[in-house]
Amino acid sequence: MWCTKLARFSSQKFSTRKFHATAARISKWRDCMKGELQNDTKCLRTEESDKVCIYRVPTNLRQVEPKAYTPSIVSIGPCHRGAPRLQKMEILKKNLYRRLFDPNGANASKLDKAFEALEGIEDKVRSCYKEEIALESDEFLKMMLIDGSFVIQLLRDLSEQDGILQTSYLSTRWMLPVIRRDLIMLENQLPFFVLNELFDLTNTDSVSCQQQKQPSKSLKYLSLEFFYPLLQGGSETIPPCEKLDELEVDHFLHLLRYAIVKRSELKLEVEAGDQRYMIRPATELSEAGVKIKPDKNPNRRLLNITFKKRLWLLTRELTIPPLYMNDHRGTVLRNIAAFEKCHKGIKPDVTTYLFFFNGLINSAEDVALLHYKGVLHHSLGCDKEVAQLINNISKEMVLDKKESYLYEVVNAANKYCGNKYARMRAWLVHNYLSGWGVGISTIGAILALYFTLIQTVYGFKDTIKDWGNYRFGSLLLEALIITPLKGVPKSMVSAAERYKGAAGSNNCGDMCREILNMCMEACITE
């Protein structure tokens, strides 16, 4: 009996312990999840803020080409601050800060105003970054002042020297293109209003310009003047300064995107349509009768592509503004596309443009054709490298088919290539006129066939008077085999004479054997 009570007591005690353990575990995970709702302010801040404009590049894009999104020698902003490989440029950044606020210069008295201005916009600047910045307030303000001073003084020095490197700190030729490339990266940005605050505060050019009766250059114009060679090698016209002043841009990358995208000029007021397929490669378009030509208007935007009928209604014309391609311009296009993917306030126009060229170029032959037409220029090693670069840019990018501004161009081009005339023309060109050698051989074969036909007709005319002596089958063999052999080597003529004798006989087997022997002798003679 005591054993039974002891066993019952132990069972009840074990059940009680199990109940308390389960209750404690439930209470623990519930408290943890409630704490997540109260403490996870990072997600709430990023979702609620509409001011975010500087992002980390998505992992899938970075894996395709990491160096296109990572600065090589200089960091701007908090994303790459403190990287060991970038520490050498910190000395140069501090030197330019000293030049801008030189104690013996015109801006010495404005340093305190700069402190106050940056302190007043610190929270606004922090809200521009997608990720929460872990820097303390003092370190963050120090970073803004030094990085902003470096950028502004650099732009002014280059503008005063017309872009020629005469300063000691940029005496190495390779340095300026690399700095320009680093400053355009999405993760390497300062909000534009920070730079504008320092620029307006330290702008001493307006007084000298008023004395010389010349308009002073705005920060947007200096920036565009500095970065525009990344796209067109300085060959394109920079938009007028008065139009730039009306823009609201978030940072340098946003400004450069505007320089190549202007929606009012892209005819985007119409409702976007559905682009289901990529455009055909350039070689296929050319074979189908599409004339590819460059747009020689210097004021035409890079993304303005048109497809229209030519004077002869059976052919079409694809007009594309010239693209100057190298590694640095590939970096710019990648970062703009990443910005379009992350920022919800802009359309994916550059992404659409990259997908268009990705379809237009499938091989080195496509690059060679576009280069010959004056549409694509590059400074890379070979056409194959250019094809790989352009095809690689759009990897891991996703284009919404309903947001393509080129849907009319792509759909019209593909529809034209699908009609009977274009397909027949493409087949003939691809198989018989694909090169000089093949084309000459095809023309020679056509001429040979033509002269053979003429010779057959005139030779057959001589035998019309003998029709009464032949049956229909003999006449047909006479016209197709015997008569064309007239005027050729004697061996073939003798074979033809042997055939005539066989044709006059009534033995069908003898006639077939003589025809076979004649053909074999003709082939051996040839």
Short mmCIF file of C-alpha atoms in Angstrom, two decimals:
data_model
loop_
_atom_site.label_atom_id
_atom_site.label_comp_id
_atom_site.label_asym_id
_atom_site.label_seq_id
_atom_site.Cartn_x
_atom_site.Cartn_y
_atom_site.Cartn_z
CA MET A 1 0.00 0.00 0.00
CA TRP A 2 2.79 2.37 0.89
CA CYS A 3 4.46 1.49 -2.39
CA THR A 4 1.31 2.38 -4.28
CA LYS A 5 1.01 5.75 -2.54
CA LEU A 6 4.71 6.48 -3.14
CA ALA A 7 4.40 5.69 -6.83
CA ARG A 8 1.29 7.87 -7.10
CA PHE A 9 3.04 10.75 -5.33
CA SER A 10 6.11 10.48 -7.58
CA SER A 11 3.90 10.49 -10.67
CA GLN A 12 2.05 13.59 -9.50
CA LYS A 13 5.32 15.35 -8.66
CA PHE A 14 6.79 14.54 -12.10
CA SER A 15 3.66 15.81 -13.83
CA THR A 16 3.83 19.03 -11.81
CA ARG A 17 7.47 19.60 -12.80
CA LYS A 18 6.67 18.92 -16.44
CA PHE A 19 3.77 21.36 -16.31
CA HIS A 20 5.90 24.11 -14.77
CA ALA A 21 8.71 23.53 -17.31
CA THR A 22 6.27 23.74 -20.21
CA ALA A 23 4.67 26.88 -18.81
CA ALA A 24 8.07 28.52 -18.33
CA ARG A 25 9.11 27.66 -21.89
CA ILE A 26 5.89 29.07 -23.33
CA SER A 27 6.25 32.23 -21.30
CA LYS A 28 9.87 32.65 -22.43
CA TRP A 29 9.27 32.49 -26.20
CA ARG A 30 6.18 34.63 -25.90
CA ASP A 31 8.11 37.32 -24.06
CA CYS A 32 10.85 37.07 -26.70
CA MET A 33 8.43 37.69 -29.56
CA LYS A 34 6.79 40.59 -27.72
CA GLY A 35 10.24 42.08 -27.25
CA GLU A 36 10.86 41.84 -30.99
CA LEU A 37 7.83 44.02 -31.62
CA GLN A 38 9.06 46.65 -29.19
CA ASN A 39 12.78 46.66 -29.91
CA ASP A 40 13.03 46.07 -33.68
CA THR A 41 12.93 49.74 -34.61
CA LYS A 42 15.31 49.20 -37.53
CA CYS A 43 12.67 47.55 -39.72
CA LEU A 44 10.02 50.05 -38.73
CA ARG A 45 12.27 52.98 -39.56
CA THR A 46 13.14 51.72 -43.02
CA GLU A 47 9.54 50.92 -43.86
CA GLU A 48 8.10 54.20 -42.65
CA SER A 49 10.75 56.56 -44.02
CA ASP A 50 10.26 57.92 -47.53
CA LYS A 51 13.59 59.75 -47.41
CA VAL A 52 15.74 56.65 -47.97
CA CYS A 53 17.84 57.08 -51.11
CA ILE A 54 21.18 55.36 -50.37
CA TYR A 55 21.11 51.58 -50.28
CA ARG A 56 23.28 48.53 -49.98
CA VAL A 57 23.52 46.79 -53.33
CA PRO A 58 21.45 43.57 -53.31
CA THR A 59 23.54 40.47 -52.74
CA ASN A 60 22.57 38.78 -56.00
CA LEU A 61 23.78 41.79 -58.03
CA ARG A 62 27.01 42.11 -56.06
CA GLN A 63 27.91 38.46 -56.62
CA VAL A 64 27.89 38.96 -60.39
CA GLU A 65 30.57 41.69 -60.33
CA PRO A 66 31.68 42.70 -56.78
CA LYS A 67 34.24 45.31 -57.87
CA ALA A 68 31.56 47.31 -59.71
CA TYR A 69 29.96 48.21 -56.37
CA THR A 70 33.01 48.45 -54.10
CA PRO A 71 35.22 51.60 -54.07
CA SER A 72 38.86 51.06 -54.95
CA ILE A 73 40.68 54.00 -53.33
CA VAL A 74 38.26 56.44 -51.64
CA SER A 75 35.21 56.05 -49.41
CA ILE A 76 32.43 58.62 -49.09
CA GLY A 77 29.79 58.17 -46.42
CA PRO A 78 29.46 55.47 -43.77
CA CYS A 79 29.02 52.30 -45.86
CA HIS A 80 32.73 51.67 -46.53
CA ARG A 81 34.22 53.88 -43.84
CA GLY A 82 37.22 52.34 -42.11
CA ALA A 83 38.11 49.78 -44.80
CA PRO A 84 41.90 49.19 -44.59
CA ARG A 85 42.49 49.49 -48.33
CA LEU A 86 40.95 52.99 -48.34
CA GLN A 87 42.93 54.55 -45.49
CA LYS A 88 45.58 56.18 -47.69
CA MET A 89 43.02 58.54 -49.18
CA GLU A 90 41.99 59.77 -45.72
CA ILE A 91 45.12 61.92 -45.71
CA LEU A 92 44.14 63.55 -49.00
CA LYS A 93 40.58 64.10 -47.79
CA LYS A 94 41.83 65.93 -44.70
CA ASN A 95 44.21 68.02 -46.81
CA LEU A 96 41.33 69.21 -49.00
CA TYR A 97 39.28 69.95 -45.89
CA ARG A 98 42.11 72.19 -44.69
CA ARG A 99 42.22 73.91 -48.06
CA LEU A 100 38.50 74.61 -48.04
CA PHE A 101 38.49 76.02 -44.50
CA ASP A 102 41.99 77.49 -44.53
CA PRO A 103 42.47 79.62 -41.38
CA ASN A 104 44.01 82.31 -43.58
CA GLY A 105 41.43 81.96 -46.35
CA ALA A 106 38.04 83.45 -47.12
CA ASN A 107 36.12 80.56 -45.54
CA ALA A 108 37.88 80.56 -42.17
CA SER A 109 35.04 82.44 -40.47
CA LYS A 110 32.44 80.05 -41.88
CA LEU A 111 33.63 76.92 -40.13
CA ASP A 112 31.41 77.45 -37.09
CA LYS A 113 28.42 77.95 -39.39
CA ALA A 114 29.29 74.66 -41.07
CA PHE A 115 29.31 72.94 -37.67
CA GLU A 116 25.88 74.32 -36.85
CA ALA A 117 24.45 73.47 -40.27
CA LEU A 118 25.58 69.84 -40.11
CA GLU A 119 24.40 69.40 -36.54
CA GLY A 120 20.97 70.64 -37.58
CA ILE A 121 20.57 68.09 -40.39
CA GLU A 122 22.16 65.03 -38.74
CA ASP A 123 18.88 63.18 -38.22
CA LYS A 124 17.77 63.97 -41.76
CA VAL A 125 21.05 62.60 -43.15
CA ARG A 126 20.79 59.41 -41.12
CA SER A 127 17.29 58.81 -42.45
CA CYS A 128 18.64 58.82 -46.04
CA TYR A 129 20.49 55.53 -45.51
CA LYS A 130 18.68 52.22 -45.74
CA GLU A 131 20.77 50.68 -42.97
CA GLU A 132 20.93 52.10 -39.49
CA ILE A 133 24.27 53.85 -38.99
CA ALA A 134 26.19 52.66 -35.92
CA LEU A 135 28.50 55.70 -35.72
CA GLU A 136 28.28 58.02 -32.74
CA SER A 137 27.09 61.55 -33.38
CA ASP A 138 30.56 63.12 -33.22
CA GLU A 139 32.09 60.57 -35.60
CA PHE A 140 29.18 60.88 -37.98
CA LEU A 141 29.38 64.70 -38.12
CA LYS A 142 33.15 64.55 -38.57
CA MET A 143 32.72 62.13 -41.47
CA MET A 144 30.15 64.39 -43.17
CA LEU A 145 32.36 67.47 -42.89
CA ILE A 146 35.58 65.85 -44.15
CA ASP A 147 33.96 63.87 -46.96
CA GLY A 148 31.82 66.80 -48.08
CA SER A 149 34.78 69.20 -48.04
CA PHE A 150 36.85 66.74 -50.08
CA VAL A 151 34.20 66.46 -52.80
CA ILE A 152 33.50 70.19 -53.06
CA GLN A 153 37.14 71.25 -53.15
CA LEU A 154 37.91 68.57 -55.74
CA LEU A 155 35.11 69.77 -58.03
CA ARG A 156 36.20 73.38 -57.73
CA ASP A 157 39.86 72.64 -58.38
CA LEU A 158 39.08 70.67 -61.53
CA SER A 159 36.61 73.27 -62.77
CA GLU A 160 39.12 76.10 -62.39
CA GLN A 161 41.70 74.08 -64.33
CA ASP A 162 39.21 72.94 -67.00
CA GLY A 163 39.63 69.34 -65.93
CA ILE A 164 43.43 69.35 -66.39
CA LEU A 165 45.39 67.81 -63.56
CA GLN A 166 47.84 70.44 -62.42
CA THR A 167 47.48 69.96 -58.68
CA SER A 168 50.12 68.03 -56.80
CA TYR A 169 47.64 65.78 -55.01
CA LEU A 170 46.26 64.45 -58.33
CA SER A 171 49.44 64.40 -60.36
CA THR A 172 49.11 60.67 -61.11
CA ARG A 173 47.08 60.18 -64.27
CA TRP A 174 45.30 57.02 -63.21
CA MET A 175 43.97 58.51 -59.97
CA LEU A 176 41.28 60.87 -61.28
CA PRO A 177 39.35 58.28 -63.37
CA VAL A 178 39.35 55.88 -60.42
CA ILE A 179 38.15 58.59 -58.00
CA ARG A 180 35.42 59.54 -60.46
CA ARG A 181 34.37 55.90 -60.69
CA ASP A 182 34.33 55.47 -56.90
CA LEU A 183 32.28 58.61 -56.28
CA ILE A 184 29.46 57.42 -58.54
CA MET A 185 28.84 54.11 -56.72
CA LEU A 186 25.52 53.66 -54.95
CA GLU A 187 27.05 52.71 -51.60
CA ASN A 188 29.56 55.56 -51.78
CA GLN A 189 27.21 58.53 -51.62
CA LEU A 190 26.45 61.52 -49.42
CA PRO A 191 23.00 63.12 -49.65
CA PHE A 192 23.12 65.97 -52.12
CA PHE A 193 21.66 68.47 -49.67
CA VAL A 194 24.71 67.97 -47.41
CA LEU A 195 27.06 68.90 -50.24
CA ASN A 196 24.83 71.76 -51.28
CA GLU A 197 24.86 73.13 -47.72
CA LEU A 198 28.66 73.22 -47.65
CA PHE A 199 28.88 74.50 -51.23
CA ASP A 200 26.55 77.46 -50.62
CA LEU A 201 28.30 78.24 -47.35
CA THR A 202 31.77 78.34 -48.91
CA ASN A 203 30.91 79.64 -52.37
CA THR A 204 33.29 82.53 -53.05
CA ASP A 205 32.96 82.28 -56.83
CA SER A 206 29.74 84.29 -57.02
CA VAL A 207 31.49 87.56 -56.12
CA SER A 208 34.18 87.16 -58.78
CA CYS A 209 31.59 86.08 -61.35
CA GLN A 210 29.48 89.17 -60.65
CA GLN A 211 32.53 91.35 -61.12
CA GLN A 212 33.28 89.64 -64.44
CA LYS A 213 29.57 89.61 -65.37
CA GLN A 214 29.59 85.83 -65.75
CA PRO A 215 27.10 83.39 -64.22
CA SER A 216 28.57 81.26 -61.45
CA LYS A 217 28.47 77.49 -61.86
CA SER A 218 26.11 75.66 -59.55
CA LEU A 219 27.06 72.53 -57.67
CA LYS A 220 24.87 70.44 -59.98
CA TYR A 221 26.62 71.79 -63.04
CA LEU A 222 30.09 71.21 -61.56
CA SER A 223 29.06 67.68 -60.61
CA LEU A 224 27.67 66.87 -64.03
CA GLU A 225 30.72 68.39 -65.67
CA PHE A 226 32.90 66.10 -63.55
CA PHE A 227 30.93 62.87 -63.99
CA TYR A 228 29.59 63.08 -67.52
CA PRO A 229 32.74 61.65 -69.18
CA LEU A 230 31.87 58.37 -67.47
CA LEU A 231 29.05 57.96 -69.98
CA GLN A 232 30.03 59.53 -73.27
CA GLY A 233 33.68 60.42 -72.99
CA GLY A 234 32.91 64.13 -73.00
CA SER A 235 31.35 63.94 -76.45
CA GLU A 236 27.79 64.64 -75.34
CA THR A 237 26.32 68.06 -74.59
CA ILE A 238 25.74 68.78 -70.91
CA PRO A 239 22.18 69.97 -70.22
CA PRO A 240 21.88 73.75 -69.66
CA CYS A 241 22.60 74.98 -66.16
CA GLU A 242 19.26 76.72 -65.71
CA LYS A 243 17.44 73.41 -66.18
CA LEU A 244 19.65 71.65 -63.69
CA ASP A 245 18.86 74.15 -60.95
CA GLU A 246 15.22 73.09 -61.05
CA LEU A 247 16.00 69.45 -60.36
CA GLU A 248 15.59 67.69 -57.05
CA VAL A 249 18.27 65.02 -56.86
CA ASP A 250 19.22 62.76 -53.98
CA HIS A 251 22.92 62.26 -54.75
CA PHE A 252 25.49 62.13 -57.55
CA LEU A 253 24.20 58.84 -58.99
CA HIS A 254 20.68 60.22 -59.15
CA LEU A 255 21.98 63.34 -60.94
CA LEU A 256 23.88 61.31 -63.52
CA ARG A 257 20.83 59.18 -64.13
CA TYR A 258 18.88 62.33 -64.96
CA ALA A 259 21.59 63.27 -67.46
CA ILE A 260 20.82 60.19 -69.52
CA VAL A 261 17.10 59.84 -68.75
CA LYS A 262 14.50 62.50 -69.37
CA ARG A 263 11.07 60.96 -69.48
CA SER A 264 9.46 63.80 -71.42
CA GLU A 265 11.86 63.07 -74.29
CA LEU A 266 11.31 59.30 -74.16
CA LYS A 267 7.63 59.63 -75.11
CA LEU A 268 6.66 58.02 -71.85
CA GLU A 269 3.48 60.01 -71.38
CA VAL A 270 1.64 57.15 -73.09
CA GLU A 271 0.54 54.18 -71.04
CA ALA A 272 3.20 51.50 -70.72
CA GLY A 273 2.63 48.26 -72.58
CA ASP A 274 3.57 44.61 -72.29
CA GLN A 275 6.98 43.53 -73.61
CA ARG A 276 6.98 39.75 -73.55
CA TYR A 277 10.15 38.98 -75.48
CA MET A 278 13.66 40.29 -75.94
CA ILE A 279 14.57 42.04 -79.17
CA ARG A 280 16.26 39.96 -81.88
CA PRO A 281 20.08 40.09 -82.17
CA ALA A 282 21.56 42.78 -84.39
CA THR A 283 22.73 40.32 -87.06
CA GLU A 284 19.24 38.80 -87.38
CA LEU A 285 17.66 42.25 -87.64
CA SER A 286 20.13 43.23 -90.35
CA GLU A 287 19.52 40.02 -92.31
CA ALA A 288 15.77 40.61 -92.12
CA GLY A 289 16.12 44.05 -93.71
CA VAL A 290 16.32 46.34 -90.66
CA LYS A 291 18.77 49.18 -91.22
CA ILE A 292 20.61 49.96 -87.97
CA LYS A 293 21.95 53.50 -87.84
CA PRO A 294 23.32 55.85 -85.16
CA ASP A 295 21.47 58.96 -84.04
CA LYS A 296 23.88 61.78 -84.88
CA ASN A 297 21.95 64.46 -83.00
CA PRO A 298 24.39 65.62 -80.27
CA ASN A 299 21.52 66.68 -77.98
CA ARG A 300 19.74 63.33 -78.16
CA ARG A 301 19.54 61.41 -74.90
CA LEU A 302 21.25 58.05 -74.64
CA LEU A 303 18.00 56.13 -74.15
CA ASN A 304 16.08 57.59 -77.11
CA ILE A 305 15.71 54.59 -79.45
CA THR A 306 13.27 54.59 -82.37
CA PHE A 307 12.00 52.01 -84.88
CA LYS A 308 10.15 53.20 -87.98
CA LYS A 309 9.42 52.45 -91.64
CA ARG A 310 11.84 53.52 -94.32
CA LEU A 311 10.86 55.12 -97.61
CA TRP A 312 10.65 51.64 -99.09
CA LEU A 313 7.82 50.08 -97.07
CA LEU A 314 9.30 46.58 -96.99
CA THR A 315 12.24 47.60 -94.80
CA ARG A 316 12.60 49.24 -91.39
CA GLU A 317 15.05 51.55 -89.63
CA LEU A 318 16.33 51.19 -86.05
CA THR A 319 17.95 54.39 -84.76
CA ILE A 320 20.13 54.16 -81.63
CA PRO A 321 22.22 56.92 -80.01
CA PRO A 322 25.90 55.86 -79.93
CA LEU A 323 27.08 54.09 -76.78
CA TYR A 324 30.71 54.35 -75.68
CA MET A 325 31.49 51.25 -73.62
CA ASN A 326 34.33 50.42 -71.23
CA ASP A 327 34.72 49.01 -67.72
CA HIS A 328 34.00 52.31 -65.96
CA ARG A 329 30.84 52.97 -67.96
CA GLY A 330 29.74 49.45 -67.21
CA THR A 331 30.15 50.30 -63.51
CA VAL A 332 27.95 53.39 -63.89
CA LEU A 333 25.18 51.47 -65.64
CA ARG A 334 25.29 48.70 -63.04
CA ASN A 335 24.96 51.14 -60.15
CA ILE A 336 22.15 53.09 -61.78
CA ALA A 337 20.29 49.82 -62.41
CA ALA A 338 20.83 48.82 -58.76
CA PHE A 339 19.48 52.23 -57.67
CA GLU A 340 16.41 51.74 -59.86
CA LYS A 341 15.85 48.33 -58.32
CA CYS A 342 16.04 49.61 -54.74
CA HIS A 343 14.40 53.04 -55.01
CA LYS A 344 10.64 53.00 -55.37
CA GLY A 345 10.33 56.56 -56.64
CA ILE A 346 11.84 56.07 -60.12
CA LYS A 347 11.10 54.01 -63.22
CA PRO A 348 13.49 51.25 -64.42
CA ASP A 349 14.44 53.08 -67.62
CA VAL A 350 18.18 52.29 -67.55
CA THR A 351 17.38 48.68 -66.64
CA THR A 352 15.12 48.51 -69.70
CA TYR A 353 17.92 49.97 -71.81
CA LEU A 354 20.37 47.32 -70.56
CA PHE A 355 17.91 44.53 -71.35
CA PHE A 356 17.48 45.99 -74.83
CA PHE A 357 21.23 45.82 -75.51
CA ASN A 358 21.41 42.40 -73.89
CA GLY A 359 18.97 41.14 -76.52
CA LEU A 360 20.62 43.11 -79.31
CA ILE A 361 24.05 41.57 -78.59
CA ASN A 362 24.42 37.80 -78.39
CA SER A 363 27.84 37.32 -79.96
CA ALA A 364 30.98 39.05 -81.16
CA GLU A 365 29.40 39.29 -84.63
CA ASP A 366 26.64 41.48 -83.20
CA VAL A 367 29.22 43.77 -81.59
CA ALA A 368 31.19 43.98 -84.84
CA LEU A 369 28.04 44.91 -86.77
CA LEU A 370 27.01 47.62 -84.28
CA HIS A 371 30.55 48.98 -84.25
CA TYR A 372 30.60 49.08 -88.07
CA LYS A 373 27.25 50.91 -88.05
CA GLY A 374 28.58 53.49 -85.57
CA VAL A 375 26.17 52.53 -82.77
CA LEU A 376 28.63 50.93 -80.33
CA HIS A 377 32.18 52.08 -79.56
CA HIS A 378 34.47 50.46 -77.03
CA SER A 379 38.03 50.48 -75.73
CA LEU A 380 38.19 46.83 -74.68
CA GLY A 381 40.39 44.12 -76.11
CA CYS A 382 38.03 42.46 -78.58
CA ASP A 383 34.40 42.23 -79.61
CA LYS A 384 33.93 39.04 -77.60
CA GLU A 385 34.84 40.86 -74.36
CA VAL A 386 32.30 43.57 -75.13
CA ALA A 387 29.58 40.98 -75.73
CA GLN A 388 30.41 39.27 -72.44
CA LEU A 389 30.42 42.59 -70.56
CA ILE A 390 27.03 43.69 -71.87
CA ASN A 391 25.43 40.27 -71.34
CA ASN A 392 26.91 40.14 -67.84
CA ILE A 393 25.54 43.55 -66.79
CA SER A 394 21.91 42.46 -66.84
CA LYS A 395 22.47 39.19 -64.98
CA GLU A 396 20.37 38.80 -61.83
CA MET A 397 18.30 41.83 -62.84
CA VAL A 398 14.56 41.53 -63.17
CA LEU A 399 12.59 43.74 -65.55
CA ASP A 400 8.88 44.21 -65.11
CA LYS A 401 7.47 43.58 -68.57
CA LYS A 402 4.80 46.20 -68.03
CA GLU A 403 7.28 48.98 -67.16
CA SER A 404 9.34 48.90 -70.35
CA TYR A 405 9.48 52.24 -72.15
CA LEU A 406 10.84 50.40 -75.21
CA TYR A 407 7.94 48.00 -75.55
CA GLU A 408 6.74 49.61 -78.79
CA VAL A 409 10.22 49.41 -80.35
CA VAL A 410 10.83 45.79 -79.32
CA ASN A 411 7.38 44.52 -80.25
CA ALA A 412 7.43 46.31 -83.63
CA ALA A 413 10.89 44.94 -84.47
CA ASN A 414 9.98 41.39 -83.52
CA LYS A 415 6.68 41.60 -85.42
CA TYR A 416 8.49 42.78 -88.55
CA CYS A 417 11.05 39.96 -88.31
CA GLY A 418 8.19 37.47 -88.12
CA ASN A 419 6.51 38.39 -91.43
CA LYS A 420 7.07 36.30 -94.57
CA TYR A 421 9.17 38.82 -96.46
CA ALA A 422 11.58 39.35 -93.56
CA ARG A 423 11.96 35.62 -92.93
CA MET A 424 12.59 34.84 -96.61
CA ARG A 425 15.08 37.69 -96.89
CA ALA A 426 16.86 36.60 -93.71
CA TRP A 427 17.08 33.01 -94.99
CA LEU A 428 18.57 34.09 -98.31
CA VAL A 429 21.04 36.49 -96.73
CA HIS A 430 22.09 34.05 -94.00
CA ASN A 431 22.63 31.08 -96.32
CA TYR A 432 23.75 32.65 -99.59
CA LEU A 433 24.90 36.22 -98.91
CA SER A 434 26.45 35.98 -95.45
CA GLY A 435 29.94 36.95 -96.66
CA TRP A 436 31.90 38.13 -99.68
CA GLY A 437 33.03 34.63 -100.60
CA VAL A 438 29.61 33.06 -100.23
CA GLY A 439 27.96 35.98 -102.01
CA ILE A 440 30.32 35.84 -105.00
CA SER A 441 29.87 32.07 -105.23
CA THR A 442 26.09 32.47 -105.17
CA ILE A 443 26.15 35.14 -107.87
CA GLY A 444 28.49 33.00 -109.96
CA ALA A 445 26.18 30.01 -109.65
CA ILE A 446 23.19 32.13 -110.70
CA LEU A 447 25.07 33.47 -113.74
CA ALA A 448 26.21 29.97 -114.70
CA LEU A 449 22.64 28.72 -114.49
CA TYR A 450 21.43 31.65 -116.57
CA PHE A 451 24.00 31.15 -119.36
CA THR A 452 23.35 27.41 -119.35
CA LEU A 453 19.66 28.08 -119.84
CA ILE A 454 20.38 30.47 -122.71
CA GLN A 455 22.70 27.95 -124.33
CA THR A 456 20.04 25.25 -123.94
CA VAL A 457 17.38 27.38 -125.58
CA TYR A 458 19.52 28.32 -128.57
CA GLY A 459 20.85 24.80 -128.98
CA PHE A 460 17.39 23.31 -128.78
CA LYS A 461 16.23 25.64 -131.56
CA ASP A 462 18.57 23.86 -134.01
CA THR A 463 16.83 20.56 -133.45
CA ILE A 464 13.26 21.74 -133.94
CA LYS A 465 13.28 20.57 -137.57
CA ASP A 466 14.17 17.03 -136.44
CA TRP A 467 11.20 16.70 -134.05
CA GLY A 468 9.33 14.50 -136.46
CA ASN A 469 11.97 11.78 -136.20
CA TYR A 470 11.88 11.51 -132.35
CA ARG A 471 9.40 10.44 -129.78
CA PHE A 472 8.50 12.83 -126.92
CA GLY A 473 10.88 11.16 -124.44
CA SER A 474 13.74 11.39 -126.89
CA LEU A 475 12.97 15.06 -127.52
CA LEU A 476 13.04 15.77 -123.77
CA LEU A 477 16.40 14.07 -123.36
CA GLU A 478 17.66 15.95 -126.41
CA ALA A 479 16.69 19.30 -124.89
CA LEU A 480 17.95 18.69 -121.37
CA ILE A 481 21.15 16.71 -121.96
CA ILE A 482 22.39 16.67 -125.52
CA THR A 483 21.93 20.28 -126.60
CA PRO A 484 23.69 21.87 -123.55
CA LEU A 485 26.74 19.76 -124.39
CA LYS A 486 27.30 21.54 -127.69
CA GLY A 487 30.31 23.77 -127.61
CA VAL A 488 31.93 21.92 -124.68
CA PRO A 489 34.98 19.65 -124.84
CA LYS A 490 35.05 16.99 -127.53
CA SER A 491 34.88 14.12 -125.09
CA MET A 492 31.48 15.29 -123.92
CA VAL A 493 30.30 15.87 -127.51
CA SER A 494 31.32 12.35 -128.51
CA ALA A 495 29.36 11.04 -125.55
CA ALA A 496 26.36 12.98 -126.73
CA GLU A 497 26.70 11.49 -130.20
CA ARG A 498 26.76 8.03 -128.67
CA TYR A 499 23.57 8.91 -126.84
CA LYS A 500 21.91 9.93 -130.11
CA GLY A 501 22.62 6.52 -131.51
CA ALA A 502 21.20 4.86 -128.43
CA ALA A 503 18.14 7.10 -128.52
CA GLY A 504 17.46 6.02 -132.10
CA SER A 505 17.40 2.36 -131.10
CA ASN A 506 14.41 0.62 -129.66
CA ASN A 507 16.41 -1.05 -126.82
CA CYS A 508 15.67 0.87 -123.60
CA GLY A 509 18.49 -0.87 -121.68
CA ASP A 510 21.11 0.18 -124.23
CA MET A 511 19.88 3.76 -124.10
CA CYS A 512 20.12 3.90 -120.27
CA ARG A 513 23.60 2.39 -120.28
CA GLU A 514 24.82 4.93 -122.82
CA ILE A 515 23.35 7.82 -120.79
CA LEU A 516 25.05 6.56 -117.61
CA ASN A 517 28.40 6.15 -119.37
CA MET A 518 28.07 9.63 -120.84
CA CYS A 519 27.45 11.22 -117.40
CA MET A 520 30.40 9.38 -115.86
CA GLU A 521 32.74 10.47 -118.65
CA ALA A 522 31.53 14.06 -118.31
CA CYS A 523 32.23 14.03 -114.57
CA ILE A 524 35.70 12.52 -115.10
CA THR A 525 36.48 15.13 -117.75
CA GLU A 526 35.41 17.94 -115.41
#
